[in-house]
Amino acid sequence: MRVTKLPAFKIFVVLAIVLSMSACSMFHHKRDTNDTLPVDKLYDKAHDSLEHADYSAASKAYQRLIARFPSGNYNEQAQLDLAYAQYKDNQPDDAYSTINRFIKTYPTHKHVDYAYYLRGLINFDRTGGAMERLLQKNEAQTRRDQGFNLKSFDDFSELSRRFPDSAYTADARQRMIYLRDVLAQFEINVAEYYLRNKAYVASADRAQYVIEHYQQAPQTGDALAILTRSYLGMEQKNLADQTRQVLALNYPDHPYLKDPKWPHAPSLLRKAVPFSGHH
């Protein structure tokens, strides 16, 4: 029997085709894994990606699980985990949408306290971000729009009110203290601006807001001082004297009591310093 020998080039072509088909089959199988795994295996795969900080892969697996299995315990837990993965993957809009939908859909879920906490965290990191906090640029923080900080404060407040014994409540309350001080300082910054521009009614309103809403914030003394100066600017001497007495009683070391021109406008040099917050 005679064996026909194929030219070397033909052998190479045949091998290339076979390898290409095998590779396509292998990649096709890998690509379709999320569409074929049972719910428990798919959840384990997503959770494993989450544990190894592969947040993009985790998000994709959780999303596929939610789409393929639209109800049940795995679906509910996957929604929580998906929101966390999106949050860690720096996708705050997606994370907020996911966790907000979970809270509205499962308001009595056994882990809804965590959902409120996570929603608070998402908003907490949306104003300025972690780098500013790492560098302790609180002054710059207090000169940004405070919408997300207000939402974060409300989320942590809701968690503390509804779930006082939750494992997340202690941390939420600490963050609320931080946010309270940031929000109070923001109002003080605005009040100072109005005061420097002799808009005394506006500066008084901002100072009064701090006194009424952030009583335990360290900025309350500043608010009383600005309110005193605002009353003087409006030629309301009796109100100014009463407010100054309250300031002296509660904050005897406040600089305004020794310097009636406090607070002073920031220097031009200070304004020129990057990230000083005085712009």
GROMACS .gro file of C-alpha atoms in nm:
model
  279
    1MET     CA    1   0.000   0.000   0.000
    2ARG     CA    2   0.147   0.330  -0.103
    3VAL     CA    3   0.132   0.619   0.144
    4THR     CA    4   0.077   0.956  -0.012
    5LYS     CA    5   0.300   1.217   0.142
    6LEU     CA    6   0.161   1.566   0.184
    7PRO     CA    7   0.388   1.854   0.113
    8ALA     CA    8   0.520   2.026   0.424
    9PHE     CA    9   0.326   2.344   0.346
   10LYS     CA   10  -0.007   2.157   0.328
   11ILE     CA   11   0.067   1.986   0.660
   12PHE     CA   12   0.131   2.328   0.815
   13VAL     CA   13  -0.199   2.463   0.680
   14VAL     CA   14  -0.396   2.163   0.809
   15LEU     CA   15  -0.237   2.196   1.157
   16ALA     CA   16  -0.310   2.568   1.164
   17ILE     CA   17  -0.676   2.508   1.081
   18VAL     CA   18  -0.710   2.238   1.346
   19LEU     CA   19  -0.546   2.456   1.614
   20SER     CA   20  -0.759   2.752   1.516
   21MET     CA   21  -1.078   2.547   1.547
   22SER     CA   22  -0.968   2.415   1.885
   23ALA     CA   23  -0.888   2.762   2.008
   24CYS     CA   24  -1.222   2.897   1.891
   25SER     CA   25  -1.397   2.612   2.068
   26MET     CA   26  -1.199   2.676   2.387
   27PHE     CA   27  -1.267   3.051   2.390
   28HIS     CA   28  -1.629   3.002   2.297
   29HIS     CA   29  -1.668   2.767   2.592
   30LYS     CA   30  -1.500   3.016   2.824
   31ARG     CA   31  -1.714   3.302   2.697
   32ASP     CA   32  -2.036   3.112   2.750
   33THR     CA   33  -1.956   2.995   3.103
   34ASN     CA   34  -2.178   3.255   3.269
   35ASP     CA   35  -2.465   3.137   3.051
   36THR     CA   36  -2.431   2.771   3.142
   37LEU     CA   37  -2.331   2.752   3.508
   38PRO     CA   38  -2.601   2.668   3.763
   39VAL     CA   39  -2.693   2.948   4.002
   40ASP     CA   40  -2.479   2.832   4.294
   41LYS     CA   41  -2.168   2.786   4.079
   42LEU     CA   42  -2.222   3.118   3.906
   43TYR     CA   43  -2.255   3.293   4.241
   44ASP     CA   44  -1.938   3.123   4.366
   45LYS     CA   45  -1.754   3.238   4.056
   46ALA     CA   46  -1.869   3.597   4.101
   47HIS     CA   47  -1.787   3.592   4.472
   48ASP     CA   48  -1.442   3.453   4.402
   49SER     CA   49  -1.374   3.740   4.161
   50LEU     CA   50  -1.495   3.983   4.426
   51GLU     CA   51  -1.268   3.829   4.689
   52HIS     CA   52  -0.970   3.865   4.454
   53ALA     CA   53  -1.054   4.232   4.384
   54ASP     CA   54  -1.141   4.163   4.019
   55TYR     CA   55  -1.441   4.392   4.046
   56SER     CA   56  -1.511   4.416   3.674
   57ALA     CA   57  -1.534   4.037   3.636
   58ALA     CA   58  -1.741   4.013   3.953
   59SER     CA   59  -1.986   4.274   3.824
   60LYS     CA   60  -2.033   4.091   3.495
   61ALA     CA   61  -2.094   3.758   3.668
   62TYR     CA   62  -2.340   3.908   3.918
   63GLN     CA   63  -2.526   4.087   3.640
   64ARG     CA   64  -2.556   3.764   3.443
   65LEU     CA   65  -2.680   3.578   3.751
   66ILE     CA   66  -2.945   3.844   3.814
   67ALA     CA   67  -3.058   3.826   3.452
   68ARG     CA   68  -3.070   3.446   3.438
   69PHE     CA   69  -3.222   3.390   3.782
   70PRO     CA   70  -3.458   3.684   3.845
   71SER     CA   71  -3.573   3.570   4.190
   72GLY     CA   72  -3.454   3.383   4.494
   73ASN     CA   73  -3.192   3.423   4.765
   74TYR     CA   74  -2.899   3.412   4.524
   75ASN     CA   75  -3.050   3.692   4.319
   76GLU     CA   76  -3.103   3.914   4.624
   77GLN     CA   77  -2.752   3.860   4.757
   78ALA     CA   78  -2.609   3.911   4.409
   79GLN     CA   79  -2.771   4.256   4.394
   80LEU     CA   80  -2.601   4.357   4.718
   81ASP     CA   81  -2.268   4.218   4.604
   82LEU     CA   82  -2.304   4.380   4.263
   83ALA     CA   83  -2.353   4.721   4.421
   84TYR     CA   84  -2.040   4.670   4.632
   85ALA     CA   85  -1.837   4.553   4.330
   86GLN     CA   86  -1.947   4.858   4.131
   87TYR     CA   87  -1.862   5.085   4.423
   88LYS     CA   88  -1.513   4.936   4.452
   89ASP     CA   89  -1.472   4.956   4.073
   90ASN     CA   90  -1.523   5.334   4.093
   91GLN     CA   91  -1.864   5.321   3.926
   92PRO     CA   92  -2.064   5.528   4.176
   93ASP     CA   93  -2.361   5.600   3.951
   94ASP     CA   94  -2.413   5.231   3.872
   95ALA     CA   95  -2.353   5.133   4.234
   96TYR     CA   96  -2.602   5.390   4.362
   97SER     CA   97  -2.864   5.280   4.109
   98THR     CA   98  -2.819   4.915   4.203
   99ILE     CA   99  -2.838   4.965   4.580
  100ASN     CA  100  -3.121   5.215   4.557
  101ARG     CA  101  -3.324   4.968   4.353
  102PHE     CA  102  -3.253   4.698   4.613
  103ILE     CA  103  -3.376   4.918   4.900
  104LYS     CA  104  -3.696   5.004   4.714
  105THR     CA  105  -3.759   4.642   4.613
  106TYR     CA  106  -3.673   4.478   4.946
  107PRO     CA  107  -3.742   4.737   5.220
  108THR     CA  108  -3.771   4.464   5.488
  109HIS     CA  109  -3.480   4.247   5.372
  110LYS     CA  110  -3.266   4.106   5.653
  111HIS     CA  111  -2.963   4.286   5.511
  112VAL     CA  112  -3.130   4.619   5.429
  113ASP     CA  113  -2.925   4.782   5.707
  114TYR     CA  114  -2.614   4.701   5.507
  115ALA     CA  115  -2.784   4.845   5.197
  116TYR     CA  116  -2.836   5.180   5.372
  117TYR     CA  117  -2.478   5.173   5.494
  118LEU     CA  118  -2.343   5.099   5.146
  119ARG     CA  119  -2.557   5.372   4.992
  120GLY     CA  120  -2.414   5.611   5.250
  121LEU     CA  121  -2.060   5.502   5.162
  122ILE     CA  122  -2.121   5.550   4.790
  123ASN     CA  123  -2.232   5.910   4.845
  124PHE     CA  124  -1.965   5.966   5.110
  125ASP     CA  125  -1.690   5.907   4.855
  126ARG     CA  126  -1.847   6.111   4.575
  127THR     CA  127  -1.749   6.455   4.710
  128GLY     CA  128  -1.374   6.501   4.675
  129GLY     CA  129  -1.286   6.133   4.700
  130ALA     CA  130  -1.048   5.931   4.909
  131MET     CA  131  -0.732   6.119   4.804
  132GLU     CA  132  -0.853   6.447   4.951
  133ARG     CA  133  -0.943   6.275   5.275
  134LEU     CA  134  -0.608   6.099   5.281
  135LEU     CA  135  -0.436   6.436   5.250
  136GLN     CA  136  -0.680   6.584   5.505
  137LYS     CA  137  -0.789   6.856   5.265
  138ASN     CA  138  -1.106   6.917   5.467
  139GLU     CA  139  -1.101   7.288   5.381
  140ALA     CA  140  -1.126   7.212   5.011
  141GLN     CA  141  -1.401   6.962   5.091
  142THR     CA  142  -1.606   7.234   5.259
  143ARG     CA  143  -1.591   7.452   4.946
  144ARG     CA  144  -1.746   7.195   4.715
  145ASP     CA  145  -2.111   7.132   4.648
  146GLN     CA  146  -2.249   6.942   4.945
  147GLY     CA  147  -2.533   6.754   4.774
  148PHE     CA  148  -2.373   6.410   4.802
  149ASN     CA  149  -2.257   6.476   5.158
  150LEU     CA  150  -2.613   6.564   5.254
  151LYS     CA  151  -2.740   6.243   5.094
  152SER     CA  152  -2.471   6.042   5.271
  153PHE     CA  153  -2.562   6.202   5.605
  154ASP     CA  154  -2.929   6.116   5.547
  155ASP     CA  155  -2.844   5.754   5.463
  156PHE     CA  156  -2.632   5.709   5.775
  157SER     CA  157  -2.897   5.886   5.980
  158GLU     CA  158  -3.167   5.652   5.847
  159LEU     CA  159  -2.948   5.352   5.931
  160SER     CA  160  -2.885   5.478   6.285
  161ARG     CA  161  -3.252   5.555   6.344
  162ARG     CA  162  -3.396   5.233   6.205
  163PHE     CA  163  -3.119   4.991   6.306
  164PRO     CA  164  -2.950   5.123   6.623
  165ASP     CA  165  -2.805   4.778   6.698
  166SER     CA  166  -2.671   4.709   6.349
  167ALA     CA  167  -2.307   4.614   6.311
  168TYR     CA  168  -2.269   4.911   6.074
  169THR     CA  169  -2.427   5.178   6.295
  170ALA     CA  170  -2.120   5.269   6.502
  171ASP     CA  171  -1.914   5.345   6.192
  172ALA     CA  172  -2.208   5.529   6.035
  173ARG     CA  173  -2.235   5.757   6.339
  174GLN     CA  174  -1.866   5.841   6.324
  175ARG     CA  175  -1.904   5.933   5.959
  176MET     CA  176  -2.207   6.145   6.046
  177ILE     CA  177  -1.993   6.347   6.289
  178TYR     CA  178  -1.737   6.406   6.016
  179LEU     CA  179  -2.009   6.502   5.766
  180ARG     CA  180  -2.179   6.729   6.019
  181ASP     CA  181  -1.856   6.925   6.064
  182VAL     CA  182  -1.797   6.944   5.688
  183LEU     CA  183  -2.151   7.066   5.625
  184ALA     CA  184  -2.127   7.320   5.908
  185GLN     CA  185  -1.796   7.452   5.776
  186PHE     CA  186  -1.946   7.486   5.429
  187GLU     CA  187  -2.217   7.712   5.573
  188ILE     CA  188  -1.954   7.912   5.761
  189ASN     CA  189  -1.754   7.960   5.442
  190VAL     CA  190  -2.059   8.094   5.264
  191ALA     CA  191  -2.149   8.315   5.562
  192GLU     CA  192  -1.796   8.461   5.564
  193TYR     CA  193  -1.824   8.537   5.193
  194TYR     CA  194  -2.151   8.727   5.245
  195LEU     CA  195  -2.007   8.907   5.547
  196ARG     CA  196  -1.702   9.027   5.350
  197ASN     CA  197  -1.937   9.158   5.082
  198LYS     CA  198  -2.159   9.331   5.342
  199ALA     CA  199  -2.459   9.111   5.259
  200TYR     CA  200  -2.546   9.104   5.627
  201VAL     CA  201  -2.892   8.949   5.600
  202ALA     CA  202  -2.753   8.658   5.400
  203SER     CA  203  -2.456   8.608   5.634
  204ALA     CA  204  -2.689   8.615   5.935
  205ASP     CA  205  -2.916   8.355   5.776
  206ARG     CA  206  -2.625   8.118   5.710
  207ALA     CA  207  -2.485   8.163   6.061
  208GLN     CA  208  -2.829   8.108   6.215
  209TYR     CA  209  -2.867   7.789   6.010
  210VAL     CA  210  -2.546   7.647   6.161
  211ILE     CA  211  -2.661   7.735   6.514
  212GLU     CA  212  -2.998   7.567   6.464
  213HIS     CA  213  -2.894   7.257   6.268
  214TYR     CA  214  -2.537   7.180   6.379
  215GLN     CA  215  -2.545   7.269   6.747
  216GLN     CA  216  -2.271   7.025   6.848
  217ALA     CA  217  -2.037   7.114   6.562
  218PRO     CA  218  -1.720   7.304   6.656
  219GLN     CA  219  -1.819   7.571   6.401
  220THR     CA  220  -2.105   7.691   6.624
  221GLY     CA  221  -1.874   7.946   6.787
  222ASP     CA  222  -1.781   8.085   6.446
  223ALA     CA  223  -2.149   8.107   6.359
  224LEU     CA  224  -2.222   8.311   6.673
  225ALA     CA  225  -1.936   8.548   6.593
  226ILE     CA  226  -2.051   8.597   6.234
  227LEU     CA  227  -2.407   8.647   6.353
  228THR     CA  228  -2.286   8.915   6.595
  229ARG     CA  229  -2.102   9.099   6.320
  230SER     CA  230  -2.401   9.064   6.088
  231TYR     CA  231  -2.630   9.222   6.346
  232LEU     CA  232  -2.383   9.507   6.390
  233GLY     CA  233  -2.377   9.553   6.013
  234MET     CA  234  -2.757   9.573   6.015
  235GLU     CA  235  -2.739   9.821   6.307
  236GLN     CA  236  -2.917   9.577   6.537
  237LYS     CA  237  -2.704   9.654   6.843
  238ASN     CA  238  -2.925   9.484   7.102
  239LEU     CA  239  -2.930   9.157   6.907
  240ALA     CA  240  -2.555   9.186   6.852
  241ASP     CA  241  -2.492   9.232   7.226
  242GLN     CA  242  -2.712   8.934   7.315
  243THR     CA  243  -2.540   8.711   7.060
  244ARG     CA  244  -2.196   8.821   7.178
  245GLN     CA  245  -2.290   8.732   7.536
  246VAL     CA  246  -2.393   8.384   7.426
  247LEU     CA  247  -2.061   8.350   7.242
  248ALA     CA  248  -1.862   8.463   7.546
  249LEU     CA  249  -2.051   8.225   7.773
  250ASN     CA  250  -2.007   7.917   7.555
  251TYR     CA  251  -1.681   7.994   7.373
  252PRO     CA  252  -1.479   8.227   7.601
  253ASP     CA  253  -1.160   8.174   7.399
  254HIS     CA  254  -1.307   8.252   7.059
  255PRO     CA  255  -1.082   8.492   6.860
  256TYR     CA  256  -1.369   8.731   6.786
  257LEU     CA  257  -1.387   8.830   7.151
  258LYS     CA  258  -1.036   8.976   7.123
  259ASP     CA  259  -1.047   9.080   6.758
  260PRO     CA  260  -1.376   9.244   6.650
  261LYS     CA  261  -1.267   9.225   6.285
  262TRP     CA  262  -1.259   8.846   6.288
  263PRO     CA  263  -1.293   8.666   6.049
  264HIS     CA  264  -1.035   8.828   5.826
  265ALA     CA  265  -1.039   8.788   5.449
  266PRO     CA  266  -0.782   8.537   5.321
  267SER     CA  267  -0.461   8.694   5.196
  268LEU     CA  268  -0.382   8.712   4.825
  269LEU     CA  269  -0.087   8.482   4.891
  270ARG     CA  270  -0.316   8.225   5.053
  271LYS     CA  271  -0.552   8.243   4.757
  272ALA     CA  272  -0.264   8.168   4.524
  273VAL     CA  273  -0.174   7.844   4.703
  274PRO     CA  274  -0.310   7.542   4.507
  275PHE     CA  275  -0.576   7.339   4.692
  276SER     CA  276  -0.592   7.593   4.977
  277GLY     CA  277  -0.966   7.617   4.923
  278HIS     CA  278  -0.963   7.998   4.911
  279HIS     CA  279  -1.058   8.059   4.548
   0.00000   0.00000   0.00000
